[in-house]
PDB file of C-alpha atoms in Angstrom:
ATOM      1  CA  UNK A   1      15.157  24.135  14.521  1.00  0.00           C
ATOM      2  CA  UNK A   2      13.796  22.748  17.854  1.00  0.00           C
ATOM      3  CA  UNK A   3      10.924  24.112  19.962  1.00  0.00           C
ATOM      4  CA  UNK A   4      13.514  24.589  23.011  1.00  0.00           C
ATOM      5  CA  UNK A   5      15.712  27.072  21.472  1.00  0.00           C
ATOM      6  CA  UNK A   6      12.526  29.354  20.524  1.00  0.00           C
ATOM      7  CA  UNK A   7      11.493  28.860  24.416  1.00  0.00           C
ATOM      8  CA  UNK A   8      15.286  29.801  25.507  1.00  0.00           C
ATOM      9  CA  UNK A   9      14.558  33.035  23.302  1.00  0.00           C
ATOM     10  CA  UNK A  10      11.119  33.966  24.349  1.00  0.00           C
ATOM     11  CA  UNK A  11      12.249  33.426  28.047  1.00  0.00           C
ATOM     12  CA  UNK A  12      15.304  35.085  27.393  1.00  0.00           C
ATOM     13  CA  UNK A  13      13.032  38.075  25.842  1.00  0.00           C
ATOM     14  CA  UNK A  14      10.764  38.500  28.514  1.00  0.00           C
ATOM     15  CA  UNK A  15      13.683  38.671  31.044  1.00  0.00           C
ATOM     16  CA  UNK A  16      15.141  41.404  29.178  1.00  0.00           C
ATOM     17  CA  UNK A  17      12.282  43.127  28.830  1.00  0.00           C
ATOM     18  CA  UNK A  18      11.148  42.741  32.561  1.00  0.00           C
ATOM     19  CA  UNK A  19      15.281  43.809  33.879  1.00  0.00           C
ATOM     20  CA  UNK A  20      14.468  47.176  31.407  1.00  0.00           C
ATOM     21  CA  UNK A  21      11.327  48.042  32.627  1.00  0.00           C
ATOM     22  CA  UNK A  22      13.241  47.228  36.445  1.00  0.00           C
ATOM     23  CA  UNK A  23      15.955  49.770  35.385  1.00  0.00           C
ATOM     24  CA  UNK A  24      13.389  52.550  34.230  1.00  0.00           C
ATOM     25  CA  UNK A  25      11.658  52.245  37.354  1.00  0.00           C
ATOM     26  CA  UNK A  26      15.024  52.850  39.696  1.00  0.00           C
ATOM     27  CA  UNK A  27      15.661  55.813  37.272  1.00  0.00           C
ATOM     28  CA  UNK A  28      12.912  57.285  37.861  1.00  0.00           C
ATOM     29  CA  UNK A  29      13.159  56.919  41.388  1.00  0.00           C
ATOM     30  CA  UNK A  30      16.184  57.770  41.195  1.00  0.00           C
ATOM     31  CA  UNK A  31      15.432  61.608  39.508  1.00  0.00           C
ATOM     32  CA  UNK A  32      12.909  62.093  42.023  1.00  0.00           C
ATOM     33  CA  UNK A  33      15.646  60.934  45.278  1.00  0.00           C
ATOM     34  CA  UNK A  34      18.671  62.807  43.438  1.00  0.00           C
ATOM     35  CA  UNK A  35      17.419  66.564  44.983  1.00  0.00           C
ATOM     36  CA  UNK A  36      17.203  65.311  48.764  1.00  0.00           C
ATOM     37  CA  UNK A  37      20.148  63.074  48.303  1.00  0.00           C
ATOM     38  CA  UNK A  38      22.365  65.576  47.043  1.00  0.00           C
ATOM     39  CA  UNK A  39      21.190  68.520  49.451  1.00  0.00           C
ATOM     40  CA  UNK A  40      22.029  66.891  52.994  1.00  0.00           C
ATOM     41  CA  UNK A  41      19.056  64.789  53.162  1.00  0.00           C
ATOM     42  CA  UNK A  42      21.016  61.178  54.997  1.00  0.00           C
ATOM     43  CA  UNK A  43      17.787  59.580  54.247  1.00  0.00           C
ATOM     44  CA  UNK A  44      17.847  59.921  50.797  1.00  0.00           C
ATOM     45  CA  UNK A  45      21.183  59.563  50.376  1.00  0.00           C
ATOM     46  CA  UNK A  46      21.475  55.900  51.176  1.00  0.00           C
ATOM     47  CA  UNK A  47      18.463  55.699  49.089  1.00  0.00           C
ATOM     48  CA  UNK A  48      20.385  56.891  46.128  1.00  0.00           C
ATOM     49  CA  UNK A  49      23.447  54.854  47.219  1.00  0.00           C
ATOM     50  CA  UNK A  50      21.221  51.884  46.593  1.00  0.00           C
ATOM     51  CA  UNK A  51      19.534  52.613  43.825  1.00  0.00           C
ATOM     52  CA  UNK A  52      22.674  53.252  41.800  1.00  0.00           C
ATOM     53  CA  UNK A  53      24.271  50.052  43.372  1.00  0.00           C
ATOM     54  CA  UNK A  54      20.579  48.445  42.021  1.00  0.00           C
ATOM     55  CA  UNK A  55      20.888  50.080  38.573  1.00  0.00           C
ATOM     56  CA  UNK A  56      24.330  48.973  38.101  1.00  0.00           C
ATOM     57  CA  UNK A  57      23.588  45.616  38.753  1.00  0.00           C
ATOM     58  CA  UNK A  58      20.576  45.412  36.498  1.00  0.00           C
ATOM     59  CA  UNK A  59      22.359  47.079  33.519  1.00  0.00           C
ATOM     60  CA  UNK A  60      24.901  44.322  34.161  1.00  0.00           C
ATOM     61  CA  UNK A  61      22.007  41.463  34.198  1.00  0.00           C
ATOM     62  CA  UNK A  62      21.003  43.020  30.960  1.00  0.00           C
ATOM     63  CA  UNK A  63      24.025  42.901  29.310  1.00  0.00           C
ATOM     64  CA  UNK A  64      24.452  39.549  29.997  1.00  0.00           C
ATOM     65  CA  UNK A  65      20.711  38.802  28.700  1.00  0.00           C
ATOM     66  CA  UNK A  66      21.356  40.718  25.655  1.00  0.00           C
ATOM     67  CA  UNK A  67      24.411  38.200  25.311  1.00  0.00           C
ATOM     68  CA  UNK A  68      22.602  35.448  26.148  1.00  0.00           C
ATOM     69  CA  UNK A  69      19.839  36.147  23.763  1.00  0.00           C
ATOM     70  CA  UNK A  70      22.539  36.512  20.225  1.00  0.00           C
ATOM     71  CA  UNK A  71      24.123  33.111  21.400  1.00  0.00           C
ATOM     72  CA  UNK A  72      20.588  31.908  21.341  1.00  0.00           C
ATOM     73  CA  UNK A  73      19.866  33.100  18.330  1.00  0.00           C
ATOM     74  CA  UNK A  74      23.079  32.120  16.696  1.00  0.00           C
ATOM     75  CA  UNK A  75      21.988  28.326  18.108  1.00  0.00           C
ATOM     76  CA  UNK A  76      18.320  29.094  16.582  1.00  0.00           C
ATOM     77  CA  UNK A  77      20.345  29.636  13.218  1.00  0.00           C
ATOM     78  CA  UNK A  78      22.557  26.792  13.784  1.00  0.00           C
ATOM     79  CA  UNK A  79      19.249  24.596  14.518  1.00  0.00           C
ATOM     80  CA  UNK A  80      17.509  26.055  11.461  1.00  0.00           C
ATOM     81  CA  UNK A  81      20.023  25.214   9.094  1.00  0.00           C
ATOM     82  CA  UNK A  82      20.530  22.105  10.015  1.00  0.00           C
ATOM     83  CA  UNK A  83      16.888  21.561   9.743  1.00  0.00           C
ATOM     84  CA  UNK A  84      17.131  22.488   6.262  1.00  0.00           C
ATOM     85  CA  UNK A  85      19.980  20.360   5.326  1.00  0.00           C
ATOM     86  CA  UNK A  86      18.252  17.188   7.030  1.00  0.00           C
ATOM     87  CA  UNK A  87      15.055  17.727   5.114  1.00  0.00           C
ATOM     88  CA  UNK A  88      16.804  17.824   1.877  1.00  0.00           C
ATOM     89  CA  UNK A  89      18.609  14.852   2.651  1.00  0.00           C
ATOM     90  CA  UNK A  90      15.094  13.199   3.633  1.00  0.00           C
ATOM     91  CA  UNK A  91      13.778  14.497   0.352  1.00  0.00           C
ATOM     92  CA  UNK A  92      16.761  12.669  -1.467  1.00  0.00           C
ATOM     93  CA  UNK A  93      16.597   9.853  -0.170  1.00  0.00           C
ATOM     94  CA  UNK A  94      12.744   9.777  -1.397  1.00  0.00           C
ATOM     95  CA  UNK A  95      13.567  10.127  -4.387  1.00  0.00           C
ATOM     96  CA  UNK A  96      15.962   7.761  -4.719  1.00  0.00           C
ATOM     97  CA  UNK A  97      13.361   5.264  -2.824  1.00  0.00           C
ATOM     98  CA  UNK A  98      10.737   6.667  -5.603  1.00  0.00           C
ATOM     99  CA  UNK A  99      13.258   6.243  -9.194  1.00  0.00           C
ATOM    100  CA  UNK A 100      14.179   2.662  -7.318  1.00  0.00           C
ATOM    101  CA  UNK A 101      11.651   0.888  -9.479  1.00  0.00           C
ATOM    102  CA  UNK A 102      12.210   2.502 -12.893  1.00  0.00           C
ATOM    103  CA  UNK A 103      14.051   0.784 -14.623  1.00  0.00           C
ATOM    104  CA  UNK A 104      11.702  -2.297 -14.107  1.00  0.00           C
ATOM    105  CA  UNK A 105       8.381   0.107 -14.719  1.00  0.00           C
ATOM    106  CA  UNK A 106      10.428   1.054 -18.099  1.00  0.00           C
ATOM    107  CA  UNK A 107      10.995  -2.073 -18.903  1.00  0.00           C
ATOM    108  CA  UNK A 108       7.567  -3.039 -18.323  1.00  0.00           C
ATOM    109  CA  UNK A 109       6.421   0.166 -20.249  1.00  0.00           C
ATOM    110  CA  UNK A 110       8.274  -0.607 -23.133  1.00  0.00           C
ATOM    111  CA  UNK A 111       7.432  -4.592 -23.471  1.00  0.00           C
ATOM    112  CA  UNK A 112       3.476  -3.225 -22.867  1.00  0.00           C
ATOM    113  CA  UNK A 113       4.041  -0.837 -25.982  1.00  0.00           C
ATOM    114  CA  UNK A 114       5.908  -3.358 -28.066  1.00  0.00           C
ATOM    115  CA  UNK A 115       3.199  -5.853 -27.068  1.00  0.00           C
ATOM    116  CA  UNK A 116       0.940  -2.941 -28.561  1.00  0.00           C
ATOM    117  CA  UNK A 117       2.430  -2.970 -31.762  1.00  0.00           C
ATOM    118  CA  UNK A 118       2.433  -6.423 -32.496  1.00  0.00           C
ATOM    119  CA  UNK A 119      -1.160  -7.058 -31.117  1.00  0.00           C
ATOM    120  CA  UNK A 120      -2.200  -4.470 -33.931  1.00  0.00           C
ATOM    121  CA  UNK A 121      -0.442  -5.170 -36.746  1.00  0.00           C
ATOM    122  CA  UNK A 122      -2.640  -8.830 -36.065  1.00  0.00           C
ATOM    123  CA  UNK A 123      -5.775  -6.957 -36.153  1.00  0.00           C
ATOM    124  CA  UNK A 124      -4.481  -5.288 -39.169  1.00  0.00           C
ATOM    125  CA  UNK A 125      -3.899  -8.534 -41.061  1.00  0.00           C
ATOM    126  CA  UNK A 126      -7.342  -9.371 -39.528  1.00  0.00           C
ATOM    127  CA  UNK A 127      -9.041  -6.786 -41.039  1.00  0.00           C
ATOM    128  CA  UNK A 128      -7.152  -6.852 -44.194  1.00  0.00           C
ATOM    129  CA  UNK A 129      -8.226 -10.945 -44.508  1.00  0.00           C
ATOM    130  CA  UNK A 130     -11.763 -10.084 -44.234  1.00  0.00           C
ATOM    131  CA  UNK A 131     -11.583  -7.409 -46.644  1.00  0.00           C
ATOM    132  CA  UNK A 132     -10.488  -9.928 -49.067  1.00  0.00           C
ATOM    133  CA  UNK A 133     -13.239 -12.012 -47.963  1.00  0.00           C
ATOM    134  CA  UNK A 134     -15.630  -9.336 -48.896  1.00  0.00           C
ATOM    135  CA  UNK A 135     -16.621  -9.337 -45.302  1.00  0.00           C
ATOM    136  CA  UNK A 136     -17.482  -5.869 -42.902  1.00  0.00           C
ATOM    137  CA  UNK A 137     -16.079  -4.272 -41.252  1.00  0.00           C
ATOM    138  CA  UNK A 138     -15.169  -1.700 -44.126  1.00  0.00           C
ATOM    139  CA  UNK A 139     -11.395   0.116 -44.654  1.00  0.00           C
ATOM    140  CA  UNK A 140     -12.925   3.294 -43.867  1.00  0.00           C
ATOM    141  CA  UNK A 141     -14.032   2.114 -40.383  1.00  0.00           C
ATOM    142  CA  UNK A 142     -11.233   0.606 -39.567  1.00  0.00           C
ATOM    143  CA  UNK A 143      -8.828   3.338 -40.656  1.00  0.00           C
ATOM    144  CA  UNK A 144     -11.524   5.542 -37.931  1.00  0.00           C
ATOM    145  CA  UNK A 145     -12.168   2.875 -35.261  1.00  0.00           C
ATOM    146  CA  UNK A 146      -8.555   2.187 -34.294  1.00  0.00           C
ATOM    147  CA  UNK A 147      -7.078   5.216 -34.038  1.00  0.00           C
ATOM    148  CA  UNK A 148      -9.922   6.854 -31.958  1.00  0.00           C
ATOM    149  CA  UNK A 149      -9.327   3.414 -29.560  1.00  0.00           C
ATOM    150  CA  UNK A 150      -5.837   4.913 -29.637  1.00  0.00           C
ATOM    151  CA  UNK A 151      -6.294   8.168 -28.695  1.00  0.00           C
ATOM    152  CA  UNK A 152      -9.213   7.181 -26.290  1.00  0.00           C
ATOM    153  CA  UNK A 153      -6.322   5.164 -23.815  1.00  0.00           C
ATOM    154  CA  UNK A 154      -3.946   8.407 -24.575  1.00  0.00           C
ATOM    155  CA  UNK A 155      -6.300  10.886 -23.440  1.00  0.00           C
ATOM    156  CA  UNK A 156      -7.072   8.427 -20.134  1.00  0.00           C
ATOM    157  CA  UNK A 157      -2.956   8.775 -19.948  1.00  0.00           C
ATOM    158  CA  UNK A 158      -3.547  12.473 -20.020  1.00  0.00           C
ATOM    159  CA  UNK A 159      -0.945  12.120 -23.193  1.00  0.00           C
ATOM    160  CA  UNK A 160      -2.913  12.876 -26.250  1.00  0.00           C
ATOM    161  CA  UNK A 161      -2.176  17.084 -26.221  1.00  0.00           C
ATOM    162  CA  UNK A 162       1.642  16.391 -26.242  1.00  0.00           C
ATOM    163  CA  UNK A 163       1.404  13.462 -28.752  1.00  0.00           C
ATOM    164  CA  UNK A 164      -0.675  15.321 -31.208  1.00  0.00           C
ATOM    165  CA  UNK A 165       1.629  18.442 -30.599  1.00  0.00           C
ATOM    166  CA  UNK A 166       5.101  16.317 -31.141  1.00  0.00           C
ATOM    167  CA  UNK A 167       3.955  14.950 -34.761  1.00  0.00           C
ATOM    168  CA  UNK A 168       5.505  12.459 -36.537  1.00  0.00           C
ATOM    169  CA  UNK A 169       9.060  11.324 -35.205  1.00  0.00           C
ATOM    170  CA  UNK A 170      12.413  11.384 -37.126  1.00  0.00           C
ATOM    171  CA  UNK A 171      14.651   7.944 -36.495  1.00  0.00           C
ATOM    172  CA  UNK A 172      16.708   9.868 -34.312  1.00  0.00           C
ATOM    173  CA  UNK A 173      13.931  11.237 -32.546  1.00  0.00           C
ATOM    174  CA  UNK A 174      12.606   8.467 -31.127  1.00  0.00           C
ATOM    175  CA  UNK A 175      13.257   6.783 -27.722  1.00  0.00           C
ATOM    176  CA  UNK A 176      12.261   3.992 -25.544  1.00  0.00           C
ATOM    177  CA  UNK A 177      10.953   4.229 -22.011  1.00  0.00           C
ATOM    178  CA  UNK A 178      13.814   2.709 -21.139  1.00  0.00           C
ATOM    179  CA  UNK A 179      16.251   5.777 -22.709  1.00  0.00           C
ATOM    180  CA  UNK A 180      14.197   8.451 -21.270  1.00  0.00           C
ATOM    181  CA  UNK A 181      13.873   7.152 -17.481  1.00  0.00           C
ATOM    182  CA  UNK A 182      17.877   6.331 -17.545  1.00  0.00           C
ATOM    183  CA  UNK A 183      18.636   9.805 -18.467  1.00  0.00           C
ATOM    184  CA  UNK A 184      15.996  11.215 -15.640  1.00  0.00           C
ATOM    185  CA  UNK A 185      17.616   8.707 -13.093  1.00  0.00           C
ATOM    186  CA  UNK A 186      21.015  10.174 -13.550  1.00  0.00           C
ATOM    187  CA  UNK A 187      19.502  13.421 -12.793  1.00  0.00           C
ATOM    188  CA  UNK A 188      17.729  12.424  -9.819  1.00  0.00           C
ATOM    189  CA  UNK A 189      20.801  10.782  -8.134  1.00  0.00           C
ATOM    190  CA  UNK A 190      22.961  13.726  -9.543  1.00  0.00           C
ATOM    191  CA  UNK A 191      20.377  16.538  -7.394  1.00  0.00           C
ATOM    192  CA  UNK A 192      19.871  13.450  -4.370  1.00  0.00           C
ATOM    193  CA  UNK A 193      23.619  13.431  -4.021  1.00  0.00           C
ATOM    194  CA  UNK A 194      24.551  16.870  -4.141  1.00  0.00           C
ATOM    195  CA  UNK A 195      21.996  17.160  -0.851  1.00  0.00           C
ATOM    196  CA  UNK A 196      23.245  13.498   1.072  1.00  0.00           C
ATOM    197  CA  UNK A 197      26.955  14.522   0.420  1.00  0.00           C
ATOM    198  CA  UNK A 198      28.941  12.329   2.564  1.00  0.00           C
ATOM    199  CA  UNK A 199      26.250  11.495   5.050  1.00  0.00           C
ATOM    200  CA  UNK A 200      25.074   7.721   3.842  1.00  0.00           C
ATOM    201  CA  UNK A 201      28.072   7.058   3.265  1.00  0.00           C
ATOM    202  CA  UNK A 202      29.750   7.726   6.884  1.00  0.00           C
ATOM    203  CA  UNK A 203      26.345   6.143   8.154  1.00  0.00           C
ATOM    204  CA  UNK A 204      27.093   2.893   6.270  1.00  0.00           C
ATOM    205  CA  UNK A 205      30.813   3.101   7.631  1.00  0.00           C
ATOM    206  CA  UNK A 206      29.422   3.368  10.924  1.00  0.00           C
TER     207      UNK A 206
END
């Protein structure tokens, strides 16, 4: 919707409204001339003559306001839902700018996490080394430390809540980054495309 079209209308408007109060002025004159006009009085007569000529050509001009004003606002419509449409295909393609990088972030992710895994099962055979060794730190820390240095990063994630809620996961439960972002991609170009349509595509072809 442009600024113009709501000018057009609020010109339009006051026009009307100005042409009405025009006409309800001339009527009233016009009761008040009527009498004299209609009881030999020349004077008045041409008055009224003029008056009606005046009234008939303002409720003319506001007719043609009143049609002027719905094609406006049939425009303003127009204009408005056009602005809708381009804004959702703005907000499409900002999504599909924002999912771009992903599948590389999953990746990432999921290397990180691996990385993780491997990094503590080390520290495990670490710990497990010096046990043998009869050196500290003791089982019982260990078995405390870790995990809290676990949950410490998850609750910095803002993940810990949803972990500790899911449990323990079932083989066919469990998922990579890399599974979960390729199923929320599809979904994002799935709701991006339904808004862009055609339009990229006759832009590019252009």
């Amino acid at each position: 919707m442009t600024t113009d079209i709501k000018t057009i209308i609020a010109d339009l408007n006051a026009k009307l409204a100005a042409t009405e109060e025009r006409r309800a002025q001339l009527v009233t004159e016009r009761i008040e001339t009527s009498f004299d006009a209609h009881t030999g009085d020349a004077k008045a007569r041409a008055r009224l003559n003029s008056i009606n000529k005046s009234i008939a050509e303002i409720m003319s001009e506001a007719e043609s306001l009143q049609e002027a004003l719905a094609s406006a606002r049939r425009r303003e419509k127009v204009a408005e839902h056009e602005a809708h449409l381009e804004k959702g295909r703005a907000d499409a393609r900002a999504a599909l700018e924002r999912i771009a990088a992903w599948p590389d972030r999953a990746a990432k992710l999921d290397a990180q996490l691996a990385g993780f895994a491997a990094g503590y099962e080390k520290l495990k055979a670490d710990m497990a080394a010096l046990a043998t060794l009869g050196a500290p730190p003791s089982g019982v820390m260990v078995r405390s430390a870790c995990p809290r240095a676990i949950m410490t990063a998850l609750q910095m994630a803002g993940l810990y809540q949803e972990i500790e809620r899911i449990g323990f996961l079932a083989p066919h439960e469990r998922h990579s980054f890399a599974d979960i972002v390729g199923g929320w991609s599809m979904q994002v170009e799935r709701w991006a495309q339904a808004r862009l349509g055609d339009t990229d595509e006759t832009e590019k072809a252009a």
